[in-house]
C-alpha atoms as a printed R data frame, in Angstrom:
    type eleno elety resid chain resno       x       y       z
1   ATOM     1    CA   MET     A     1 -29.834  -2.150  23.168
2   ATOM     2    CA   ALA     A     2 -26.971  -3.720  21.452
3   ATOM     3    CA   LYS     A     3 -24.925  -1.737  19.098
4   ATOM     4    CA   ARG     A     4 -24.939  -1.638  15.561
5   ATOM     5    CA   ILE     A     5 -21.848  -1.336  13.891
6   ATOM     6    CA   GLY     A     6 -21.143  -0.807   9.935
7   ATOM     7    CA   ILE     A     7 -17.624  -2.260   8.496
8   ATOM     8    CA   LEU     A     8 -16.587  -1.755   4.748
9   ATOM     9    CA   THR     A     9 -13.030  -2.322   2.949
10  ATOM    10    CA   ALA     A    10 -11.611   0.117   0.794
11  ATOM    11    CA   GLY     A    11  -8.728   0.878  -1.569
12  ATOM    12    CA   GLY     A    12  -7.023  -2.208  -3.276
13  ATOM    13    CA   ASP     A    13  -7.640  -5.633  -2.149
14  ATOM    14    CA   ALA     A    14  -5.264  -7.141   0.036
15  ATOM    15    CA   PRO     A    15  -4.566 -10.662   1.623
16  ATOM    16    CA   GLY     A    16  -6.071 -10.653   5.314
17  ATOM    17    CA   LEU     A    17  -8.799  -8.153   4.805
18  ATOM    18    CA   ASN     A    18 -11.429 -11.181   5.253
19  ATOM    19    CA   ALA     A    19  -9.339 -12.225   8.393
20  ATOM    20    CA   ALA     A    20  -9.967  -8.800   9.868
21  ATOM    21    CA   ILE     A    21 -13.544  -9.021   8.929
22  ATOM    22    CA   ARG     A    22 -13.622 -11.979  10.887
23  ATOM    23    CA   GLY     A    23 -11.565 -10.999  13.538
24  ATOM    24    CA   PHE     A    24 -13.353  -7.931  14.251
25  ATOM    25    CA   GLY     A    25 -16.865  -9.604  13.565
26  ATOM    26    CA   LYS     A    26 -16.406 -12.573  15.894
27  ATOM    27    CA   SER     A    27 -15.292 -10.601  18.706
28  ATOM    28    CA   ALA     A    28 -17.960  -8.123  18.024
29  ATOM    29    CA   ILE     A    29 -20.988 -10.633  17.873
30  ATOM    30    CA   GLY     A    30 -19.226 -13.165  20.169
31  ATOM    31    CA   ASN     A    31 -18.074 -11.018  22.975
32  ATOM    32    CA   TYR     A    32 -20.142  -8.032  22.746
33  ATOM    33    CA   GLY     A    33 -23.351  -9.406  21.205
34  ATOM    34    CA   TRP     A    34 -23.474  -6.371  18.810
35  ATOM    35    CA   GLU     A    35 -25.154  -6.335  15.430
36  ATOM    36    CA   LEU     A    36 -22.703  -6.134  12.548
37  ATOM    37    CA   ILE     A    37 -23.476  -4.378   9.047
38  ATOM    38    CA   GLY     A    38 -21.286  -4.816   6.172
39  ATOM    39    CA   PHE     A    39 -21.207  -2.066   3.319
40  ATOM    40    CA   LYS     A    40 -20.484  -3.508  -0.140
41  ATOM    41    CA   ASP     A    41 -17.852  -1.990  -2.464
42  ATOM    42    CA   GLY     A    42 -16.200   0.406  -0.046
43  ATOM    43    CA   LEU     A    43 -17.257   4.267   0.582
44  ATOM    44    CA   ARG     A    44 -19.356   3.734  -2.526
45  ATOM    45    CA   GLY     A    45 -21.635   1.271  -1.046
46  ATOM    46    CA   LEU     A    46 -22.084   3.607   2.354
47  ATOM    47    CA   VAL     A    47 -23.268   6.493   0.213
48  ATOM    48    CA   GLU     A    48 -25.564   4.080  -1.833
49  ATOM    49    CA   ASN     A    49 -26.625   2.406   1.306
50  ATOM    50    CA   ARG     A    50 -25.894  -0.953  -0.085
51  ATOM    51    CA   SER     A    51 -25.041  -3.243   2.965
52  ATOM    52    CA   VAL     A    52 -25.690  -6.914   4.129
53  ATOM    53    CA   GLU     A    53 -26.123  -8.282   7.656
54  ATOM    54    CA   LEU     A    54 -22.932 -10.010   9.002
55  ATOM    55    CA   ASP     A    55 -23.807 -13.008  11.483
56  ATOM    56    CA   ALA     A    56 -21.442 -15.511  12.790
57  ATOM    57    CA   LYS     A    57 -22.377 -17.728   9.759
58  ATOM    58    CA   ALA     A    58 -21.526 -14.990   7.184
59  ATOM    59    CA   LEU     A    59 -17.834 -14.998   9.020
60  ATOM    60    CA   SER     A    60 -17.496 -18.758   8.749
61  ATOM    61    CA   GLY     A    61 -14.725 -19.934   6.529
62  ATOM    62    CA   ILE     A    62 -13.401 -16.716   5.128
63  ATOM    63    CA   LEU     A    63 -10.177 -16.503   7.378
64  ATOM    64    CA   THR     A    64  -7.982 -18.221   4.645
65  ATOM    65    CA   VAL     A    65  -9.906 -16.536   1.656
66  ATOM    66    CA   GLY     A    66  -8.328 -13.826  -0.099
67  ATOM    67    CA   GLY     A    67  -9.572 -10.601  -1.389
68  ATOM    68    CA   THR     A    68 -12.728  -8.912   0.359
69  ATOM    69    CA   ILE     A    69 -16.271 -10.705   0.782
70  ATOM    70    CA   LEU     A    70 -17.591  -6.972   0.844
71  ATOM    71    CA   GLY     A    71 -15.948  -5.682  -2.335
72  ATOM    72    CA   THR     A    72 -13.738  -2.533  -2.380
73  ATOM    73    CA   SER     A    73 -13.602   0.751  -4.177
74  ATOM    74    CA   ARG     A    74 -11.204   3.385  -4.447
75  ATOM    75    CA   ASP     A    75 -13.652   6.385  -4.159
76  ATOM    76    CA   LYS     A    76 -12.677   9.702  -2.162
77  ATOM    77    CA   VAL     A    77 -15.921  10.067  -0.001
78  ATOM    78    CA   HIS     A    78 -15.629  14.157  -0.835
79  ATOM    79    CA   ARG     A    79 -14.988  14.028  -4.126
80  ATOM    80    CA   MET     A    80 -16.860  10.932  -5.601
81  ATOM    81    CA   ASN     A    81 -17.918  10.560  -9.382
82  ATOM    82    CA   VAL     A    82 -21.854   9.969  -9.180
83  ATOM    83    CA   ASP     A    83 -23.621  10.298 -12.452
84  ATOM    84    CA   GLY     A    84 -20.595  11.825 -14.118
85  ATOM    85    CA   GLN     A    85 -20.432  14.535 -11.614
86  ATOM    86    CA   VAL     A    86 -17.865  14.833  -8.965
87  ATOM    87    CA   ARG     A    87 -19.752  15.503  -5.764
88  ATOM    88    CA   ASP     A    88 -19.095  15.722  -2.003
89  ATOM    89    CA   MET     A    89 -20.857  12.956  -0.705
90  ATOM    90    CA   ILE     A    90 -19.859  13.256   2.933
91  ATOM    91    CA   PRO     A    91 -23.413  14.319   3.844
92  ATOM    92    CA   THR     A    92 -24.885  11.107   2.043
93  ATOM    93    CA   ALA     A    93 -22.485   9.117   4.125
94  ATOM    94    CA   VAL     A    94 -23.610  10.583   7.395
95  ATOM    95    CA   GLN     A    95 -27.301  10.021   6.365
96  ATOM    96    CA   THR     A    96 -26.599   6.190   5.361
97  ATOM    97    CA   TYR     A    97 -24.687   6.272   9.079
98  ATOM    98    CA   ASN     A    98 -27.750   7.608  10.847
99  ATOM    99    CA   ASP     A    99 -30.514   5.848   8.824
100 ATOM   100    CA   ASN     A   100 -28.852   2.515   9.978
101 ATOM   101    CA   ARG     A   101 -28.640   3.724  13.341
102 ATOM   102    CA   LEU     A   102 -24.972   2.858  13.618
103 ATOM   103    CA   ASP     A   103 -23.063   3.660  16.733
104 ATOM   104    CA   ALA     A   104 -19.539   3.191  14.798
105 ATOM   105    CA   LEU     A   105 -17.930   2.432  11.526
106 ATOM   106    CA   VAL     A   106 -15.049   0.360  11.227
107 ATOM   107    CA   MET     A   107 -13.045   0.931   7.897
108 ATOM   108    CA   LEU     A   108 -10.526  -1.356   6.610
109 ATOM   109    CA   GLY     A   109  -7.735   0.114   4.173
110 ATOM   110    CA   GLY     A   110  -4.664   1.933   3.380
111 ATOM   111    CA   GLY     A   111  -3.565   5.514   3.557
112 ATOM   112    CA   GLY     A   112  -6.624   6.869   1.227
113 ATOM   113    CA   THR     A   113  -8.976   4.966   3.444
114 ATOM   114    CA   ALA     A   114  -7.059   6.881   6.569
115 ATOM   115    CA   LYS     A   115  -7.906  10.102   4.881
116 ATOM   116    CA   ASN     A   116 -11.516   9.216   4.312
117 ATOM   117    CA   ALA     A   117 -11.831   7.992   7.820
118 ATOM   118    CA   ARG     A   118 -10.786  11.209   9.004
119 ATOM   119    CA   ARG     A   119 -13.011  13.289   6.913
120 ATOM   120    CA   LEU     A   120 -16.018  11.228   8.251
121 ATOM   121    CA   MET     A   121 -14.738  11.615  11.846
122 ATOM   122    CA   GLU     A   122 -14.801  15.285  11.350
123 ATOM   123    CA   ALA     A   123 -18.451  15.141   9.960
124 ATOM   124    CA   GLY     A   124 -19.253  13.509  13.442
125 ATOM   125    CA   LEU     A   125 -19.280   9.807  12.926
126 ATOM   126    CA   ASN     A   126 -17.575   7.751  15.262
127 ATOM   127    CA   VAL     A   127 -14.856   5.826  13.132
128 ATOM   128    CA   ILE     A   128 -11.923   3.484  13.517
129 ATOM   129    CA   HIS     A   129  -9.510   2.697  11.094
130 ATOM   130    CA   LEU     A   130  -7.511  -0.864  10.386
131 ATOM   131    CA   PRO     A   131  -4.421  -0.302   8.433
132 ATOM   132    CA   LYS     A   132  -4.310  -2.698   5.367
133 ATOM   133    CA   THR     A   133  -1.540  -2.320   2.645
134 ATOM   134    CA   ILE     A   134   1.038  -4.400   0.746
135 ATOM   135    CA   ASP     A   135   3.179  -1.553   0.699
136 ATOM   136    CA   ASN     A   136   3.503  -1.464   4.522
137 ATOM   137    CA   ASP     A   137   3.729   2.646   4.109
138 ATOM   138    CA   ILE     A   138   1.271   3.843   6.834
139 ATOM   139    CA   VAL     A   139   2.554   5.788   9.579
140 ATOM   140    CA   GLN     A   140   2.717   4.934  13.453
141 ATOM   141    CA   THR     A   141   2.184   1.144  12.722
142 ATOM   142    CA   ASP     A   142   4.786  -1.501  12.446
143 ATOM   143    CA   SER     A   143   3.199  -3.401   9.757
144 ATOM   144    CA   SER     A   144  -0.019  -3.672   7.959
145 ATOM   145    CA   PHE     A   145  -1.775  -6.790   7.027
146 ATOM   146    CA   GLY     A   146  -1.226  -7.574   3.629
147 ATOM   147    CA   PHE     A   147   2.438  -7.022   3.362
148 ATOM   148    CA   ALA     A   148   3.779 -10.088   4.896
149 ATOM   149    CA   THR     A   149   2.096 -12.278   2.045
150 ATOM   150    CA   ALA     A   150   3.069  -9.788  -0.697
151 ATOM   151    CA   LEU     A   151   6.652 -10.040   0.705
152 ATOM   152    CA   GLU     A   152   6.427 -14.052   0.616
153 ATOM   153    CA   ILE     A   153   4.976 -13.774  -2.909
154 ATOM   154    CA   ALA     A   154   7.449 -11.458  -4.409
155 ATOM   155    CA   THR     A   155  10.392 -13.163  -2.658
156 ATOM   156    CA   GLU     A   156   9.234 -16.436  -4.412
157 ATOM   157    CA   ALA     A   157   8.925 -14.649  -7.957
158 ATOM   158    CA   LEU     A   158  12.572 -13.552  -7.274
159 ATOM   159    CA   ASP     A   159  13.662 -16.905  -6.444
160 ATOM   160    CA   ARG     A   160  12.104 -18.165  -9.717
161 ATOM   161    CA   LEU     A   161  13.418 -15.509 -12.025
162 ATOM   162    CA   HIS     A   162  16.983 -16.471 -10.563
163 ATOM   163    CA   SER     A   163  16.857 -19.804 -12.486
164 ATOM   164    CA   THR     A   164  15.950 -17.995 -15.461
165 ATOM   165    CA   ALA     A   165  18.438 -15.194 -15.365
166 ATOM   166    CA   HIS     A   166  21.246 -17.624 -14.757
167 ATOM   167    CA   SER     A   167  20.385 -20.052 -17.343
168 ATOM   168    CA   HIS     A   168  20.446 -17.505 -20.210
169 ATOM   169    CA   HIS     A   169  23.058 -15.116 -18.606
170 ATOM   170    CA   ARG     A   170  20.648 -12.379 -18.484
171 ATOM   171    CA   ILE     A   171  19.964  -9.465 -16.636
172 ATOM   172    CA   ILE     A   172  16.234  -9.649 -15.060
173 ATOM   173    CA   LEU     A   173  14.584  -6.413 -13.743
174 ATOM   174    CA   THR     A   174  11.512  -7.339 -11.480
175 ATOM   175    CA   GLU     A   175   9.021  -4.529 -10.775
176 ATOM   176    CA   ILE     A   176   7.486  -4.676  -7.288
177 ATOM   177    CA   MET     A   177   4.423  -2.754  -6.213
178 ATOM   178    CA   GLY     A   178   5.537   0.481  -3.930
179 ATOM   179    CA   HIS     A   179   5.060   3.747  -5.589
180 ATOM   180    CA   ARG     A   180   6.067   6.000  -2.769
181 ATOM   181    CA   ALA     A   181   8.002   3.310  -0.127
182 ATOM   182    CA   GLY     A   182  10.274   0.728  -0.933
183 ATOM   183    CA   TRP     A   183   9.369  -1.738   1.743
184 ATOM   184    CA   LEU     A   184   7.869  -4.289  -0.311
185 ATOM   185    CA   ALA     A   185  10.836  -4.219  -3.025
186 ATOM   186    CA   LEU     A   186  13.667  -3.833  -0.300
187 ATOM   187    CA   GLY     A   187  12.495  -6.810   1.633
188 ATOM   188    CA   ALA     A   188  11.521  -9.174  -1.067
189 ATOM   189    CA   GLY     A   189  14.778  -7.928  -2.741
190 ATOM   190    CA   ILE     A   190  16.974  -9.201   0.516
191 ATOM   191    CA   ALA     A   191  14.979 -12.295   1.080
192 ATOM   192    CA   GLY     A   192  15.222 -13.016  -2.717
193 ATOM   193    CA   GLY     A   193  18.943 -12.478  -3.020
194 ATOM   194    CA   ALA     A   194  18.588  -9.761  -5.570
195 ATOM   195    CA   ASP     A   195  21.703  -8.471  -6.654
196 ATOM   196    CA   VAL     A   196  20.584  -4.711  -7.205
197 ATOM   197    CA   ILE     A   197  17.416  -3.413  -5.123
198 ATOM   198    CA   LEU     A   198  16.062   0.300  -6.693
199 ATOM   199    CA   LEU     A   199  13.986   2.090  -4.169
200 ATOM   200    CA   PRO     A   200  11.615   5.531  -4.443
201 ATOM   201    CA   GLU     A   201  13.871   6.829  -1.073
202 ATOM   202    CA   ILE     A   202  17.310   6.133  -2.931
203 ATOM   203    CA   PRO     A   203  17.630   7.885  -6.818
204 ATOM   204    CA   TYR     A   204  19.830   5.680  -8.836
205 ATOM   205    CA   SER     A   205  22.387   5.915 -11.197
206 ATOM   206    CA   VAL     A   206  22.496   3.753 -14.165
207 ATOM   207    CA   ASP     A   207  26.297   4.013 -14.145
208 ATOM   208    CA   ALA     A   208  26.331   2.436 -10.541
209 ATOM   209    CA   ILE     A   209  24.183  -0.405 -11.749
210 ATOM   210    CA   VAL     A   210  26.917  -0.885 -14.504
211 ATOM   211    CA   GLU     A   211  29.243  -0.852 -12.359
212 ATOM   212    CA   LYS     A   212  27.728  -3.420 -10.056
213 ATOM   213    CA   ILE     A   213  26.681  -6.032 -12.855
214 ATOM   214    CA   ASN     A   214  30.442  -5.632 -14.382
215 ATOM   215    CA   ARG     A   215  31.946  -6.600 -11.104
216 ATOM   216    CA   ARG     A   216  29.712  -9.680 -10.775
217 ATOM   217    CA   ARG     A   217  31.167 -10.640 -14.278
218 ATOM   218    CA   ALA     A   218  34.490  -9.919 -13.072
219 ATOM   219    CA   HIS     A   219  34.176 -12.425 -10.425
220 ATOM   220    CA   GLY     A   220  32.323 -15.146 -12.745
221 ATOM   221    CA   SER     A   221  28.734 -14.548 -12.254
222 ATOM   222    CA   THR     A   222  27.327 -13.804 -16.026
223 ATOM   223    CA   PHE     A   223  23.710 -12.786 -14.720
224 ATOM   224    CA   SER     A   224  21.908 -10.627 -12.390
225 ATOM   225    CA   VAL     A   225  18.731 -10.100 -10.876
226 ATOM   226    CA   ILE     A   226  17.367  -6.426 -10.282
227 ATOM   227    CA   ALA     A   227  14.206  -5.805  -8.025
228 ATOM   228    CA   VAL     A   228  12.697  -2.479  -8.582
229 ATOM   229    CA   ALA     A   229  10.109  -0.436  -6.707
230 ATOM   230    CA   GLU     A   230   7.618   0.855  -9.067
231 ATOM   231    CA   GLY     A   231   8.221   4.375  -7.629
232 ATOM   232    CA   ALA     A   232  12.145   4.043  -8.207
233 ATOM   233    CA   MET     A   233  13.707   6.494 -10.219
234 ATOM   234    CA   SER     A   234  16.779   8.017 -11.482
235 ATOM   235    CA   THR     A   235  18.539  10.772 -10.284
236 ATOM   236    CA   GLN     A   236  17.841  12.971 -13.107
237 ATOM   237    CA   THR     A   237  14.125  12.387 -12.663
238 ATOM   238    CA   ALA     A   238  14.273  12.912  -9.036
239 ATOM   239    CA   ALA     A   239  15.735  16.430  -9.717
240 ATOM   240    CA   GLU     A   240  13.461  17.050 -12.151
241 ATOM   241    CA   LEU     A   241  10.551  16.143  -9.854
242 ATOM   242    CA   GLU     A   242  12.109  18.187  -6.922
243 ATOM   243    CA   THR     A   243  12.063  21.329  -9.213
244 ATOM   244    CA   LEU     A   244   8.611  20.873 -10.390
245 ATOM   245    CA   ARG     A   245   7.346  20.249  -6.958
246 ATOM   246    CA   SER     A   246   9.103  23.630  -5.538
247 ATOM   247    CA   ILE     A   247   7.444  25.290  -8.490
248 ATOM   248    CA   VAL     A   248   3.854  24.098  -7.163
249 ATOM   249    CA   LYS     A   249   5.194  25.290  -3.736
250 ATOM   250    CA   ASP     A   250   6.068  28.858  -4.833
251 ATOM   251    CA   ALA     A   251   3.410  29.095  -7.564
252 ATOM   252    CA   SER     A   252   2.478  32.969  -7.811
253 ATOM   253    CA   SER     A   253  -1.242  32.202  -8.871
254 ATOM   254    CA   PRO     A   254  -3.789  29.395  -9.071
255 ATOM   255    CA   GLU     A   255  -3.284  28.748 -12.766
256 ATOM   256    CA   ASN     A   256   0.670  28.617 -12.552
257 ATOM   257    CA   LYS     A   257   0.133  25.911  -9.239
258 ATOM   258    CA   ALA     A   258  -2.176  24.073 -11.472
259 ATOM   259    CA   ARG     A   259  -0.043  23.744 -14.446
260 ATOM   260    CA   ALA     A   260   2.911  22.656 -12.431
261 ATOM   261    CA   LYS     A   261   0.883  20.203 -10.593
262 ATOM   262    CA   GLN     A   262  -0.286  18.600 -14.002
263 ATOM   263    CA   HIS     A   263   3.584  18.597 -15.066
264 ATOM   264    CA   VAL     A   264   4.287  16.394 -11.677
265 ATOM   265    CA   LYS     A   265   1.575  14.069 -12.379
266 ATOM   266    CA   GLU     A   266   2.852  13.632 -15.972
267 ATOM   267    CA   LEU     A   267   6.355  12.910 -14.990
268 ATOM   268    CA   GLU     A   268   5.247  10.437 -12.409
269 ATOM   269    CA   ALA     A   269   3.128   8.689 -14.887
270 ATOM   270    CA   ALA     A   270   5.930   8.303 -17.460
271 ATOM   271    CA   GLN     A   271   7.887   7.346 -14.530
272 ATOM   272    CA   ARG     A   272   6.159   3.654 -14.830
273 ATOM   273    CA   ALA     A   273   7.317   2.869 -18.116
274 ATOM   274    CA   ASN     A   274  11.010   3.793 -16.868
275 ATOM   275    CA   ILE     A   275  11.725   0.182 -16.227
276 ATOM   276    CA   PHE     A   276  11.852  -0.640 -19.944
277 ATOM   277    CA   THR     A   277  14.022   2.335 -20.597
278 ATOM   278    CA   LEU     A   278  16.366   1.196 -17.685
279 ATOM   279    CA   ALA     A   279  16.806  -2.436 -19.302
280 ATOM   280    CA   GLU     A   280  17.520  -1.127 -22.578
281 ATOM   281    CA   GLN     A   281  20.192   0.958 -20.725
282 ATOM   282    CA   LEU     A   282  21.804  -1.886 -19.024
283 ATOM   283    CA   GLU     A   283  21.596  -4.029 -22.024
284 ATOM   284    CA   HIS     A   284  23.288  -1.557 -24.363
285 ATOM   285    CA   ALA     A   285  26.010  -0.638 -21.647
286 ATOM   286    CA   THR     A   286  27.099  -4.361 -20.779
287 ATOM   287    CA   GLY     A   287  26.048  -6.579 -23.712
288 ATOM   288    CA   LEU     A   288  23.779  -8.871 -21.722
289 ATOM   289    CA   GLU     A   289  20.129  -9.363 -22.817
290 ATOM   290    CA   ALA     A   290  17.985  -7.594 -19.842
291 ATOM   291    CA   ARG     A   291  14.244  -8.565 -19.516
292 ATOM   292    CA   VAL     A   292  11.524  -7.300 -17.628
293 ATOM   293    CA   SER     A   293   9.290  -8.958 -15.360
294 ATOM   294    CA   ILE     A   294   6.221  -7.137 -13.919
295 ATOM   295    CA   LEU     A   295   4.509  -8.989 -10.998
296 ATOM   296    CA   GLY     A   296   1.625  -6.780 -10.915
297 ATOM   297    CA   TYR     A   297  -1.719  -7.741  -9.183
298 ATOM   298    CA   VAL     A   298  -0.536 -11.091  -8.438
299 ATOM   299    CA   GLN     A   299   1.437  -9.578  -5.382
300 ATOM   300    CA   ARG     A   300  -1.806  -9.007  -3.814
301 ATOM   301    CA   GLY     A   301  -4.100 -11.976  -4.691
302 ATOM   302    CA   GLY     A   302  -4.673 -15.430  -3.213
303 ATOM   303    CA   VAL     A   303  -4.572 -16.628   0.382
304 ATOM   304    CA   PRO     A   304  -3.103 -14.669   3.335
305 ATOM   305    CA   CYS     A   305  -0.275 -16.195   5.027
306 ATOM   306    CA   GLY     A   306  -0.049 -17.144   8.631
307 ATOM   307    CA   ALA     A   307   1.334 -13.566   9.530
308 ATOM   308    CA   ASP     A   308  -1.142 -11.795   7.944
309 ATOM   309    CA   ARG     A   309  -4.111 -13.952   9.475
310 ATOM   310    CA   LEU     A   310  -2.657 -13.507  13.124
311 ATOM   311    CA   LEU     A   311  -2.121  -9.560  12.483
312 ATOM   312    CA   ALA     A   312  -5.831  -8.968  11.112
313 ATOM   313    CA   THR     A   313  -7.194 -10.941  13.814
314 ATOM   314    CA   ARG     A   314  -5.362  -9.190  16.391
315 ATOM   315    CA   LEU     A   315  -6.274  -5.612  14.746
316 ATOM   316    CA   GLY     A   316  -9.841  -6.655  14.272
317 ATOM   317    CA   SER     A   317 -10.207  -7.896  17.845
318 ATOM   318    CA   ALA     A   318  -8.426  -4.721  19.080
319 ATOM   319    CA   GLY     A   319 -10.970  -2.529  16.841
320 ATOM   320    CA   ALA     A   320 -13.866  -4.083  19.087
321 ATOM   321    CA   ALA     A   321 -12.279  -3.556  22.079
322 ATOM   322    CA   ALA     A   322 -11.663   0.239  21.058
323 ATOM   323    CA   ILE     A   323 -15.058   0.395  20.329
324 ATOM   324    CA   GLU     A   324 -16.141  -1.095  23.707
325 ATOM   325    CA   ALA     A   325 -14.209   1.726  25.368
326 ATOM   326    CA   GLY     A   326 -15.429   4.332  23.503
327 ATOM   327    CA   ARG     A   327 -12.299   5.183  21.363
328 ATOM   328    CA   PHE     A   328 -13.236   6.634  17.897
329 ATOM   329    CA   GLY     A   329 -11.164   8.726  15.426
330 ATOM   330    CA   VAL     A   330  -8.011   6.329  15.647
331 ATOM   331    CA   THR     A   331  -6.171   3.851  13.774
332 ATOM   332    CA   VAL     A   332  -5.492   0.436  15.226
333 ATOM   333    CA   ALA     A   333  -1.717   0.267  15.137
334 ATOM   334    CA   ASP     A   334   0.479  -2.633  15.257
335 ATOM   335    CA   ARG     A   335   3.211  -1.478  17.850
336 ATOM   336    CA   SER     A   336   6.081  -3.471  19.141
337 ATOM   337    CA   HIS     A   337   4.097  -6.834  19.067
338 ATOM   338    CA   GLY     A   338   0.983  -5.323  20.603
339 ATOM   339    CA   THR     A   339  -1.702  -2.929  19.650
340 ATOM   340    CA   GLN     A   340  -2.092   0.668  20.288
341 ATOM   341    CA   LEU     A   341  -4.535   3.313  19.472
342 ATOM   342    CA   VAL     A   342  -3.212   6.389  17.278
343 ATOM   343    CA   PRO     A   343  -5.205   9.381  16.442
344 ATOM   344    CA   LEU     A   344  -6.264   9.720  12.741
345 ATOM   345    CA   LYS     A   345  -4.913  13.010  12.539
346 ATOM   346    CA   ASP     A   346  -1.486  11.427  13.035
347 ATOM   347    CA   VAL     A   347  -1.811   9.120  10.182
348 ATOM   348    CA   ALA     A   348  -4.053  10.425   7.351
349 ATOM   349    CA   GLY     A   349  -2.150  11.773   5.005
350 ATOM   350    CA   LYS     A   350   1.244  10.726   5.789
351 ATOM   351    CA   VAL     A   351   3.669   8.129   4.284
352 ATOM   352    CA   LYS     A   352   6.091   5.687   6.024
353 ATOM   353    CA   TYR     A   353   9.188   5.854   3.955
354 ATOM   354    CA   VAL     A   354  12.100   3.829   3.914
355 ATOM   355    CA   PRO     A   355  14.793   5.482   6.029
356 ATOM   356    CA   THR     A   356  18.243   5.348   4.224
357 ATOM   357    CA   ASN     A   357  19.788   4.445   7.604
358 ATOM   358    CA   HIS     A   358  17.191   1.904   8.374
359 ATOM   359    CA   GLU     A   359  18.452  -1.745   9.555
360 ATOM   360    CA   TRP     A   360  17.178  -3.199   6.204
361 ATOM   361    CA   ILE     A   361  19.450  -0.932   4.059
362 ATOM   362    CA   ARG     A   362  22.224  -1.419   6.157
363 ATOM   363    CA   ALA     A   363  21.816  -5.213   5.924
364 ATOM   364    CA   ALA     A   364  21.567  -5.237   2.251
365 ATOM   365    CA   ARG     A   365  24.796  -3.090   1.779
366 ATOM   366    CA   GLU     A   366  26.511  -5.539   4.023
367 ATOM   367    CA   VAL     A   367  25.893  -8.565   2.009
368 ATOM   368    CA   GLY     A   368  27.006  -6.537  -1.224
369 ATOM   369    CA   THR     A   369  23.408  -5.708  -2.387
370 ATOM   370    CA   ALA     A   370  23.623  -2.422  -4.592
371 ATOM   371    CA   LEU     A   371  21.175   0.082  -4.413
372 ATOM   372    CA   GLY     A   372  22.091   2.050  -7.457
373 ATOM   373    CA   ASP     A   373  23.507   4.980  -5.664
């Protein structure tokens, strides 16, 4: 009998999701003759057994479409809010898998999806994970689909903001997505000619940024453009977080650990408004007007670029080949212009940070871009 495969998209939407669904689906149906079932709205659709049959007609025309035809959600399968209560829905997901007589489940998503995939794998399901995130922070893969398109969008935004900054002699701070890792802000900052790039991996000093702006003014440049990753933080905030995380690690009781964790969450949440504080500090220190532009969800919306369509198609078809070969519990990674199957245990729960000695960091410094340190 033909294999029956389930597929779902989870986490935040990103350009290339539909291209990956199409890449997997066309290979699964056309090459192997399998049946394909798409679960709606991520893991919630899986536990609620809400699905749609995906055939060649359903996959036609979606290569260039943004978002996901299946819908998505950020649910955690082991801690899902159901009827106002947080419940472990892994047994229900397993039941849905069995009720649909599935041979495998394909999960498209980022770091959180990789963790959910591992949980379902440990529950006995045949699972594979296709890496998606505009943050490009999934370990063991050179790139994830969604990143290339977001990079183009953020770069174009910085190009446009240069005109306003130059015309009005302003400092413009542009917030770019990236809570934990600064790949997107770094890449867009370099490509968009930002004068300063602030990353989560390199705590910044306001004085260092002011010094950079004043050097530019001394050379006749009366404006500056600053690319700021969402997770960028000052040296003071970084030190406070390090102290709190040490308290969490060394807490003598569950109660103390819980309080310390709550303080960490509060400080991290407050960090999101820090770009406005930074703008005020720079305006006061330099005498130049400072404005904030938050790109927000526009970075992960719209039509995927050619690079993401290509990557998503490659990973999708490689995922079908993995299932045909009986390889499960893996992430289908992009490695050195090829694909490689990496065990989920080596991916789930880990973050690919920007190394401080990375080639992109060196290139930024060598062309005179400041990194706030």
